[in-house]
């Protein structure tokens, strides 16, 4: 069974940091570009960051300079380092291939930024 399992979310104060992890199992994802997505209450899911197989990264304007996506192909894992978190970053965060594939959506990990 192919799975992407997100972890590392939690409650953090504004200005704080978190590192999210996405562990893949069932197949190797080193051949895929990968992305982190998020969905806030009442909003559509959006792409936050992506990374190609070669390591080229792209970010949504709202997180540029604050978030860093990386990957460890040996561990079949993708990370999202989030610094200077803002209340508007509150959302459920998901990883998936980029472009996303329906069958790989997991449960996500909740990130709440609040004082």
Tab-separated table of N, CA, C and O in Angstrom:
chain	number	residue	atom	x	y	z
A	1	UNK	N	0.848	-1.188	0.000
A	1	UNK	CA	0.000	0.000	0.000
A	1	UNK	C	0.889	1.245	0.000
A	1	UNK	O	1.779	1.385	0.813
A	2	UNK	N	0.609	2.125	-0.933
A	2	UNK	CA	1.388	3.348	-1.053
A	2	UNK	C	0.781	4.401	-0.134
A	2	UNK	O	-0.427	4.672	-0.191
A	3	UNK	N	1.622	4.987	0.702
A	3	UNK	CA	1.134	5.989	1.647
A	3	UNK	C	2.112	7.137	1.795
A	3	UNK	O	3.323	6.949	1.708
A	4	UNK	N	1.546	8.324	2.038
A	4	UNK	CA	2.318	9.491	2.453
A	4	UNK	C	1.757	9.894	3.807
A	4	UNK	O	0.559	10.167	3.919
A	5	UNK	N	2.601	9.914	4.827
A	5	UNK	CA	2.151	10.198	6.184
A	5	UNK	C	2.843	11.447	6.691
A	5	UNK	O	4.074	11.474	6.823
A	6	UNK	N	2.030	12.464	6.983
A	6	UNK	CA	2.544	13.731	7.468
A	6	UNK	C	2.602	13.745	8.997
A	6	UNK	O	1.741	13.144	9.655
A	7	UNK	N	3.591	14.450	9.533
A	7	UNK	CA	3.709	14.593	10.985
A	7	UNK	C	4.454	15.884	11.306
A	7	UNK	O	5.030	16.511	10.407
A	8	UNK	N	4.420	16.270	12.571
A	8	UNK	CA	5.193	17.425	13.017
A	8	UNK	C	4.383	18.676	13.294
A	8	UNK	O	4.931	19.695	13.714
A	9	UNK	N	3.087	18.624	13.026
A	9	UNK	CA	2.259	19.791	13.290
A	9	UNK	C	2.032	20.010	14.775
A	9	UNK	O	2.462	19.208	15.612
A	10	UNK	N	1.348	21.097	15.087
A	10	UNK	CA	1.056	21.397	16.479
A	10	UNK	C	0.629	22.823	16.656
A	10	UNK	O	0.361	23.540	15.682
A	11	UNK	N	0.560	23.217	17.920
A	11	UNK	CA	0.190	24.584	18.282
A	11	UNK	C	1.473	25.370	18.543
A	11	UNK	O	2.321	24.930	19.334
A	12	UNK	N	1.598	26.514	17.914
A	12	UNK	CA	2.792	27.336	18.064
A	12	UNK	C	2.386	28.801	18.125
A	12	UNK	O	1.378	29.188	17.517
A	13	UNK	N	3.144	29.584	18.844
A	13	UNK	CA	2.866	31.013	18.931
A	13	UNK	C	3.335	31.729	17.675
A	13	UNK	O	4.251	31.263	16.987
A	14	UNK	N	2.731	32.862	17.378
A	14	UNK	CA	3.224	33.663	16.236
A	14	UNK	C	4.716	33.945	16.377
A	14	UNK	O	5.186	34.252	17.472
A	15	UNK	N	5.422	33.806	15.265
A	15	UNK	CA	6.865	33.977	15.271
A	15	UNK	C	7.628	32.705	15.523
A	15	UNK	O	8.859	32.675	15.370
A	16	UNK	N	6.927	31.638	15.882
A	16	UNK	CA	7.569	30.366	16.171
A	16	UNK	C	7.892	29.559	14.923
A	16	UNK	O	7.658	30.008	13.791
A	17	UNK	N	8.421	28.364	15.163
A	17	UNK	CA	8.857	27.499	14.067
A	17	UNK	C	8.352	26.073	14.266
A	17	UNK	O	8.118	25.642	15.403
A	18	UNK	N	8.213	25.377	13.157
A	18	UNK	CA	7.888	23.956	13.156
A	18	UNK	C	8.588	23.314	11.971
A	18	UNK	O	8.863	23.983	10.961
A	19	UNK	N	8.839	22.020	12.094
A	19	UNK	CA	9.323	21.251	10.941
A	19	UNK	C	8.381	20.091	10.710
A	19	UNK	O	8.215	19.235	11.586
A	20	UNK	N	7.790	20.075	9.530
A	20	UNK	CA	6.897	18.998	9.137
A	20	UNK	C	7.686	17.931	8.379
A	20	UNK	O	8.634	18.240	7.650
A	21	UNK	N	7.257	16.689	8.551
A	21	UNK	CA	7.861	15.573	7.832
A	21	UNK	C	6.782	14.829	7.055
A	21	UNK	O	5.635	14.742	7.504
A	22	UNK	N	7.177	14.277	5.929
A	22	UNK	CA	6.276	13.462	5.104
A	22	UNK	C	7.014	12.189	4.752
A	22	UNK	O	7.951	12.213	3.945
A	23	UNK	N	6.622	11.103	5.387
A	23	UNK	CA	7.275	9.815	5.165
A	23	UNK	C	6.481	9.007	4.153
A	23	UNK	O	5.276	8.805	4.317
A	24	UNK	N	7.158	8.554	3.122
A	24	UNK	CA	6.517	7.778	2.070
A	24	UNK	C	6.808	6.299	2.261
A	24	UNK	O	7.898	5.919	2.691
A	25	UNK	N	5.844	5.495	1.943
A	25	UNK	CA	6.036	4.051	2.004
A	25	UNK	C	5.298	3.407	0.841
A	25	UNK	O	4.378	3.981	0.277
A	26	UNK	N	5.712	2.207	0.497
A	26	UNK	CA	5.051	1.461	-0.560
A	26	UNK	C	5.697	1.613	-1.928
A	26	UNK	O	5.508	0.766	-2.792
A	27	UNK	N	6.395	2.700	-2.142
A	27	UNK	CA	7.151	2.900	-3.384
A	27	UNK	C	8.116	4.047	-3.170
A	27	UNK	O	7.990	4.829	-2.224
A	28	UNK	N	9.064	4.148	-4.068
A	28	UNK	CA	10.036	5.227	-3.991
A	28	UNK	C	9.458	6.478	-4.652
A	28	UNK	O	8.898	6.417	-5.744
A	29	UNK	N	9.595	7.608	-3.978
A	29	UNK	CA	9.108	8.867	-4.530
A	29	UNK	C	10.241	9.739	-5.041
A	29	UNK	O	10.043	10.895	-5.380
A	30	UNK	N	11.441	9.157	-5.110
A	30	UNK	CA	12.583	9.946	-5.562
A	30	UNK	C	12.466	10.343	-7.027
A	30	UNK	O	13.159	11.248	-7.479
A	31	UNK	N	11.584	9.665	-7.764
A	31	UNK	CA	11.413	9.997	-9.177
A	31	UNK	C	10.364	11.077	-9.392
A	31	UNK	O	10.111	11.490	-10.523
A	32	UNK	N	9.738	11.527	-8.319
A	32	UNK	CA	8.655	12.510	-8.419
A	32	UNK	C	9.071	13.865	-7.859
A	32	UNK	O	9.759	13.930	-6.836
A	33	UNK	N	8.590	14.932	-8.494
A	33	UNK	CA	8.563	16.211	-7.800
A	33	UNK	C	7.542	16.084	-6.685
A	33	UNK	O	6.525	15.404	-6.828
A	34	UNK	N	7.820	16.737	-5.575
A	34	UNK	CA	6.943	16.651	-4.408
A	34	UNK	C	6.503	18.040	-3.979
A	34	UNK	O	7.183	19.039	-4.254
A	35	UNK	N	5.374	18.090	-3.290
A	35	UNK	CA	4.869	19.374	-2.840
A	35	UNK	C	4.253	19.295	-1.458
A	35	UNK	O	3.811	18.232	-1.025
A	36	UNK	N	4.258	20.411	-0.790
A	36	UNK	CA	3.485	20.605	0.436
A	36	UNK	C	2.306	21.507	0.108
A	36	UNK	O	2.467	22.541	-0.564
A	37	UNK	N	1.154	21.116	0.583
A	37	UNK	CA	-0.083	21.837	0.350
A	37	UNK	C	-0.721	22.134	1.713
A	37	UNK	O	-0.414	21.484	2.702
A	38	UNK	N	-1.627	23.086	1.727
A	38	UNK	CA	-2.356	23.352	2.962
A	38	UNK	C	-3.787	23.755	2.662
A	38	UNK	O	-4.085	24.272	1.582
A	39	UNK	N	-4.649	23.506	3.639
A	39	UNK	CA	-6.046	23.893	3.515
A	39	UNK	C	-6.497	24.500	4.827
A	39	UNK	O	-6.517	23.825	5.865
A	40	UNK	N	-6.847	25.760	4.768
A	40	UNK	CA	-7.370	26.466	5.933
A	40	UNK	C	-8.886	26.323	5.961
A	40	UNK	O	-9.513	26.087	4.916
A	41	UNK	N	-9.505	26.476	7.117
A	41	UNK	CA	-10.961	26.354	7.214
A	41	UNK	C	-11.665	27.291	6.247
A	41	UNK	O	-11.354	28.485	6.174
A	42	UNK	N	-12.585	26.732	5.473
A	42	UNK	CA	-13.365	27.537	4.549
A	42	UNK	C	-12.647	27.938	3.283
A	42	UNK	O	-13.190	28.704	2.482
A	43	UNK	N	-11.445	27.432	3.092
A	43	UNK	CA	-10.669	27.801	1.905
A	43	UNK	C	-10.287	26.562	1.104
A	43	UNK	O	-10.302	25.446	1.617
A	44	UNK	N	-9.927	26.784	-0.142
A	44	UNK	CA	-9.478	25.687	-0.987
A	44	UNK	C	-8.044	25.302	-0.626
A	44	UNK	O	-7.271	26.108	-0.113
A	45	UNK	N	-7.722	24.052	-0.909
A	45	UNK	CA	-6.356	23.595	-0.695
A	45	UNK	C	-5.433	24.331	-1.676
A	45	UNK	O	-5.774	24.513	-2.834
A	46	UNK	N	-4.264	24.720	-1.173
A	46	UNK	CA	-3.329	25.466	-2.011
A	46	UNK	C	-1.927	24.873	-1.902
A	46	UNK	O	-1.552	24.302	-0.879
A	47	UNK	N	-1.164	25.039	-2.974
A	47	UNK	CA	0.230	24.607	-2.976
A	47	UNK	C	1.061	25.626	-2.207
A	47	UNK	O	0.988	26.823	-2.477
A	48	UNK	N	1.862	25.135	-1.284
A	48	UNK	CA	2.713	26.005	-0.480
A	48	UNK	C	4.140	26.014	-1.010
A	48	UNK	O	4.761	27.066	-1.124
A	49	UNK	N	4.651	24.825	-1.322
A	49	UNK	CA	6.037	24.705	-1.772
A	49	UNK	C	6.179	23.426	-2.581
A	49	UNK	O	5.457	22.454	-2.345
A	50	UNK	N	7.128	23.434	-3.510
A	50	UNK	CA	7.404	22.243	-4.299
A	50	UNK	C	8.909	22.072	-4.461
A	50	UNK	O	9.677	23.047	-4.360
A	51	UNK	N	9.312	20.828	-4.724
A	51	UNK	CA	10.724	20.533	-4.938
A	51	UNK	C	10.830	19.479	-6.032
A	51	UNK	O	10.121	18.467	-6.009
A	52	UNK	N	11.688	19.722	-6.997
A	52	UNK	CA	11.863	18.784	-8.094
A	52	UNK	C	12.787	17.643	-7.675
A	52	UNK	O	13.382	17.660	-6.594
A	53	UNK	N	12.935	16.667	-8.564
A	53	UNK	CA	13.855	15.574	-8.280
A	53	UNK	C	15.285	16.074	-8.152
A	53	UNK	O	16.095	15.505	-7.427
A	54	UNK	N	15.592	17.156	-8.835
A	54	UNK	CA	16.938	17.729	-8.780
A	54	UNK	C	17.152	18.710	-7.657
A	54	UNK	O	18.256	19.240	-7.497
A	55	UNK	N	16.085	18.992	-6.900
A	55	UNK	CA	16.237	19.875	-5.745
A	55	UNK	C	15.837	21.322	-5.974
A	55	UNK	O	15.985	22.158	-5.070
A	56	UNK	N	15.332	21.646	-7.154
A	56	UNK	CA	14.866	23.007	-7.394
A	56	UNK	C	13.567	23.246	-6.631
A	56	UNK	O	12.653	22.427	-6.693
A	57	UNK	N	13.510	24.368	-5.929
A	57	UNK	CA	12.350	24.653	-5.081
A	57	UNK	C	11.575	25.858	-5.581
A	57	UNK	O	12.124	26.755	-6.226
A	58	UNK	N	10.296	25.867	-5.265
A	58	UNK	CA	9.427	27.004	-5.532
A	58	UNK	C	8.472	27.178	-4.368
A	58	UNK	O	8.090	26.192	-3.722
A	59	UNK	N	8.080	28.431	-4.130
A	59	UNK	CA	7.245	28.733	-2.977
A	59	UNK	C	6.120	29.675	-3.353
A	59	UNK	O	6.270	30.524	-4.238
A	60	UNK	N	5.005	29.532	-2.649
A	60	UNK	CA	3.950	30.519	-2.757
A	60	UNK	C	4.466	31.844	-2.200
A	60	UNK	O	5.288	31.860	-1.262
A	61	UNK	N	3.997	32.933	-2.763
A	61	UNK	CA	4.462	34.248	-2.318
A	61	UNK	C	4.233	34.459	-0.819
A	61	UNK	O	5.026	35.119	-0.150
A	62	UNK	N	3.175	33.879	-0.298
A	62	UNK	CA	2.811	34.097	1.105
A	62	UNK	C	3.803	33.468	2.085
A	62	UNK	O	3.824	33.847	3.257
A	63	UNK	N	4.610	32.522	1.617
A	63	UNK	CA	5.542	31.838	2.524
A	63	UNK	C	6.998	32.028	2.124
A	63	UNK	O	7.896	31.579	2.840
A	64	UNK	N	7.222	32.686	1.010
A	64	UNK	CA	8.580	32.856	0.500
A	64	UNK	C	9.443	33.566	1.550
A	64	UNK	O	9.041	34.576	2.125
A	65	UNK	N	10.624	33.034	1.785
A	65	UNK	CA	11.531	33.608	2.777
A	65	UNK	C	11.316	33.090	4.181
A	65	UNK	O	12.141	33.332	5.069
A	66	UNK	N	10.204	32.385	4.397
A	66	UNK	CA	9.912	31.866	5.741
A	66	UNK	C	9.912	30.336	5.783
A	66	UNK	O	10.261	29.750	6.805
A	67	UNK	N	9.494	29.703	4.688
A	67	UNK	CA	9.401	28.246	4.631
A	67	UNK	C	10.505	27.692	3.744
A	67	UNK	O	10.907	28.322	2.759
A	68	UNK	N	10.967	26.483	4.079
A	68	UNK	CA	11.973	25.799	3.280
A	68	UNK	C	11.574	24.341	3.094
A	68	UNK	O	11.370	23.622	4.079
A	69	UNK	N	11.452	23.936	1.848
A	69	UNK	CA	11.150	22.537	1.539
A	69	UNK	C	12.452	21.818	1.209
A	69	UNK	O	13.363	22.389	0.585
A	70	UNK	N	12.553	20.577	1.651
A	70	UNK	CA	13.740	19.770	1.348
A	70	UNK	C	13.324	18.308	1.251
A	70	UNK	O	12.200	17.947	1.633
A	71	UNK	N	14.225	17.495	0.755
A	71	UNK	CA	13.908	16.070	0.617
A	71	UNK	C	15.143	15.249	0.906
A	71	UNK	O	16.268	15.687	0.642
A	72	UNK	N	14.913	14.053	1.440
A	72	UNK	CA	15.966	13.072	1.674
A	72	UNK	C	15.528	11.808	0.947
A	72	UNK	O	14.710	11.041	1.468
A	73	UNK	N	16.042	11.617	-0.253
A	73	UNK	CA	15.591	10.489	-1.063
A	73	UNK	C	15.971	9.153	-0.437
A	73	UNK	O	15.259	8.157	-0.600
A	74	UNK	N	17.065	9.107	0.283
A	74	UNK	CA	17.475	7.859	0.940
A	74	UNK	C	16.453	7.437	1.987
A	74	UNK	O	16.229	6.244	2.211
A	75	UNK	N	15.826	8.429	2.625
A	75	UNK	CA	14.806	8.143	3.641
A	75	UNK	C	13.400	8.200	3.066
A	75	UNK	O	12.432	7.973	3.801
A	76	UNK	N	13.290	8.518	1.771
A	76	UNK	CA	11.967	8.615	1.142
A	76	UNK	C	11.067	9.587	1.910
A	76	UNK	O	9.883	9.314	2.144
A	77	UNK	N	11.656	10.724	2.294
A	77	UNK	CA	10.982	11.683	3.160
A	77	UNK	C	11.165	13.097	2.614
A	77	UNK	O	12.227	13.442	2.085
A	78	UNK	N	10.112	13.884	2.768
A	78	UNK	CA	10.122	15.299	2.386
A	78	UNK	C	9.842	16.116	3.648
A	78	UNK	O	9.033	15.703	4.495
A	79	UNK	N	10.489	17.259	3.756
A	79	UNK	CA	10.346	18.103	4.941
A	79	UNK	C	9.859	19.491	4.560
A	79	UNK	O	10.049	19.948	3.434
A	80	UNK	N	9.263	20.164	5.537
A	80	UNK	CA	8.913	21.571	5.381
A	80	UNK	C	9.281	22.275	6.675
A	80	UNK	O	8.658	22.051	7.708
A	81	UNK	N	10.303	23.095	6.596
A	81	UNK	CA	10.702	23.909	7.733
A	81	UNK	C	9.940	25.222	7.641
A	81	UNK	O	9.999	25.920	6.634
A	82	UNK	N	9.255	25.573	8.724
A	82	UNK	CA	8.434	26.778	8.744
A	82	UNK	C	8.915	27.687	9.862
A	82	UNK	O	8.874	27.302	11.039
A	83	UNK	N	9.375	28.858	9.495
A	83	UNK	CA	9.834	29.861	10.453
A	83	UNK	C	8.921	31.081	10.421
A	83	UNK	O	8.147	31.270	9.475
A	84	UNK	N	9.035	31.908	11.433
A	84	UNK	CA	8.263	33.160	11.506
A	84	UNK	C	6.792	32.914	11.212
A	84	UNK	O	6.174	33.633	10.412
A	85	UNK	N	6.237	31.934	11.856
A	85	UNK	CA	4.853	31.545	11.580
A	85	UNK	C	3.882	32.652	11.963
A	85	UNK	O	4.079	33.380	12.950
A	86	UNK	N	2.821	32.754	11.162
A	86	UNK	CA	1.787	33.765	11.348
A	86	UNK	C	0.446	33.070	11.563
A	86	UNK	O	0.257	31.931	11.121
A	87	UNK	N	-0.500	33.750	12.195
A	87	UNK	CA	-1.824	33.144	12.376
A	87	UNK	C	-2.440	32.680	11.051
A	87	UNK	O	-3.148	31.667	11.026
A	88	UNK	N	-2.166	33.390	9.973
A	88	UNK	CA	-2.733	32.993	8.684
A	88	UNK	C	-2.096	31.733	8.101
A	88	UNK	O	-2.537	31.235	7.064
A	89	UNK	N	-1.065	31.205	8.737
A	89	UNK	CA	-0.494	29.923	8.331
A	89	UNK	C	-1.269	28.741	8.922
A	89	UNK	O	-0.978	27.590	8.593
A	90	UNK	N	-2.221	29.032	9.792
A	90	UNK	CA	-3.027	27.982	10.395
A	90	UNK	C	-3.795	27.215	9.316
A	90	UNK	O	-4.516	27.804	8.518
A	91	UNK	N	-3.601	25.902	9.304
A	91	UNK	CA	-4.204	25.059	8.275
A	91	UNK	C	-3.826	23.602	8.540
A	91	UNK	O	-2.976	23.317	9.390
A	92	UNK	N	-4.465	22.710	7.800
A	92	UNK	CA	-3.997	21.328	7.732
A	92	UNK	C	-3.007	21.255	6.579
A	92	UNK	O	-3.325	21.689	5.463
A	93	UNK	N	-1.844	20.700	6.848
A	93	UNK	CA	-0.779	20.615	5.849
A	93	UNK	C	-0.666	19.185	5.336
A	93	UNK	O	-0.656	18.224	6.119
A	94	UNK	N	-0.567	19.059	4.027
A	94	UNK	CA	-0.482	17.771	3.352
A	94	UNK	C	0.737	17.748	2.442
A	94	UNK	O	1.143	18.783	1.900
A	95	UNK	N	1.259	16.556	2.230
A	95	UNK	CA	2.246	16.407	1.166
A	95	UNK	C	1.652	15.518	0.082
A	95	UNK	O	0.708	14.746	0.319
A	96	UNK	N	2.172	15.653	-1.099
A	96	UNK	CA	1.730	14.879	-2.242
A	96	UNK	C	2.774	15.060	-3.327
A	96	UNK	O	3.692	15.868	-3.203
A	97	UNK	N	2.618	14.334	-4.392
A	97	UNK	CA	3.454	14.601	-5.548
A	97	UNK	C	3.067	15.970	-6.107
A	97	UNK	O	2.042	16.555	-5.755
A	98	UNK	N	3.921	16.484	-7.000
A	98	UNK	CA	3.592	17.724	-7.689
A	98	UNK	C	3.760	17.494	-9.184
A	98	UNK	O	4.860	17.187	-9.646
A	99	UNK	N	2.654	17.584	-9.942
A	99	UNK	CA	1.290	17.857	-9.504
A	99	UNK	C	0.740	16.747	-8.599
A	99	UNK	O	1.254	15.628	-8.611
A	100	UNK	N	-0.272	17.083	-7.859
A	100	UNK	CA	-0.824	16.128	-6.905
A	100	UNK	C	-1.568	15.003	-7.605
A	100	UNK	O	-2.069	15.151	-8.720
A	101	UNK	N	-1.622	13.883	-6.915
A	101	UNK	CA	-2.366	12.723	-7.410
A	101	UNK	C	-3.378	12.314	-6.351
A	101	UNK	O	-3.021	12.172	-5.176
A	102	UNK	N	-4.594	12.115	-6.737
A	102	UNK	CA	-5.702	11.903	-5.796
A	102	UNK	C	-5.405	10.788	-4.800
A	102	UNK	O	-5.703	10.899	-3.610
A	103	UNK	N	-4.822	9.710	-5.313
A	103	UNK	CA	-4.662	8.529	-4.469
A	103	UNK	C	-3.621	8.720	-3.360
A	103	UNK	O	-3.501	7.858	-2.483
A	104	UNK	N	-2.864	9.807	-3.397
A	104	UNK	CA	-1.804	9.996	-2.403
A	104	UNK	C	-2.168	10.968	-1.279
A	104	UNK	O	-1.354	11.199	-0.392
A	105	UNK	N	-3.366	11.552	-1.313
A	105	UNK	CA	-3.730	12.442	-0.217
A	105	UNK	C	-3.842	11.641	1.076
A	105	UNK	O	-4.509	10.617	1.132
A	106	UNK	N	-3.189	12.128	2.119
A	106	UNK	CA	-3.255	11.494	3.422
A	106	UNK	C	-4.119	12.303	4.372
A	106	UNK	O	-4.940	13.115	3.948
A	107	UNK	N	-3.910	12.089	5.672
A	107	UNK	CA	-4.711	12.761	6.691
A	107	UNK	C	-4.226	14.173	6.971
A	107	UNK	O	-4.958	14.990	7.504
A	108	UNK	N	-2.986	14.451	6.611
A	108	UNK	CA	-2.437	15.770	6.884
A	108	UNK	C	-2.034	15.930	8.341
A	108	UNK	O	-2.257	15.048	9.189
A	109	UNK	N	-1.433	17.071	8.631
A	109	UNK	CA	-1.055	17.402	9.997
A	109	UNK	C	-1.485	18.831	10.290
A	109	UNK	O	-1.259	19.735	9.483
A	110	UNK	N	-2.131	19.026	11.424
A	110	UNK	CA	-2.700	20.329	11.759
A	110	UNK	C	-1.616	21.260	12.295
A	110	UNK	O	-0.864	20.897	13.210
A	111	UNK	N	-1.570	22.448	11.750
A	111	UNK	CA	-0.701	23.513	12.263
A	111	UNK	C	-1.596	24.658	12.710
A	111	UNK	O	-2.397	25.158	11.921
A	112	UNK	N	-1.468	25.022	13.968
A	112	UNK	CA	-2.245	26.126	14.519
A	112	UNK	C	-1.281	27.164	15.072
A	112	UNK	O	-0.447	26.848	15.929
A	113	UNK	N	-1.406	28.384	14.573
A	113	UNK	CA	-0.548	29.481	15.022
A	113	UNK	C	-1.417	30.458	15.799
A	113	UNK	O	-2.274	31.133	15.231
A	114	UNK	N	-1.205	30.508	17.085
A	114	UNK	CA	-2.059	31.325	17.948
A	114	UNK	C	-1.330	31.638	19.244
A	114	UNK	O	-0.548	30.826	19.741
A	115	UNK	N	-1.649	32.802	19.780
A	115	UNK	CA	-1.089	33.173	21.078
A	115	UNK	C	-2.048	32.804	22.201
A	115	UNK	O	-1.756	33.014	23.371
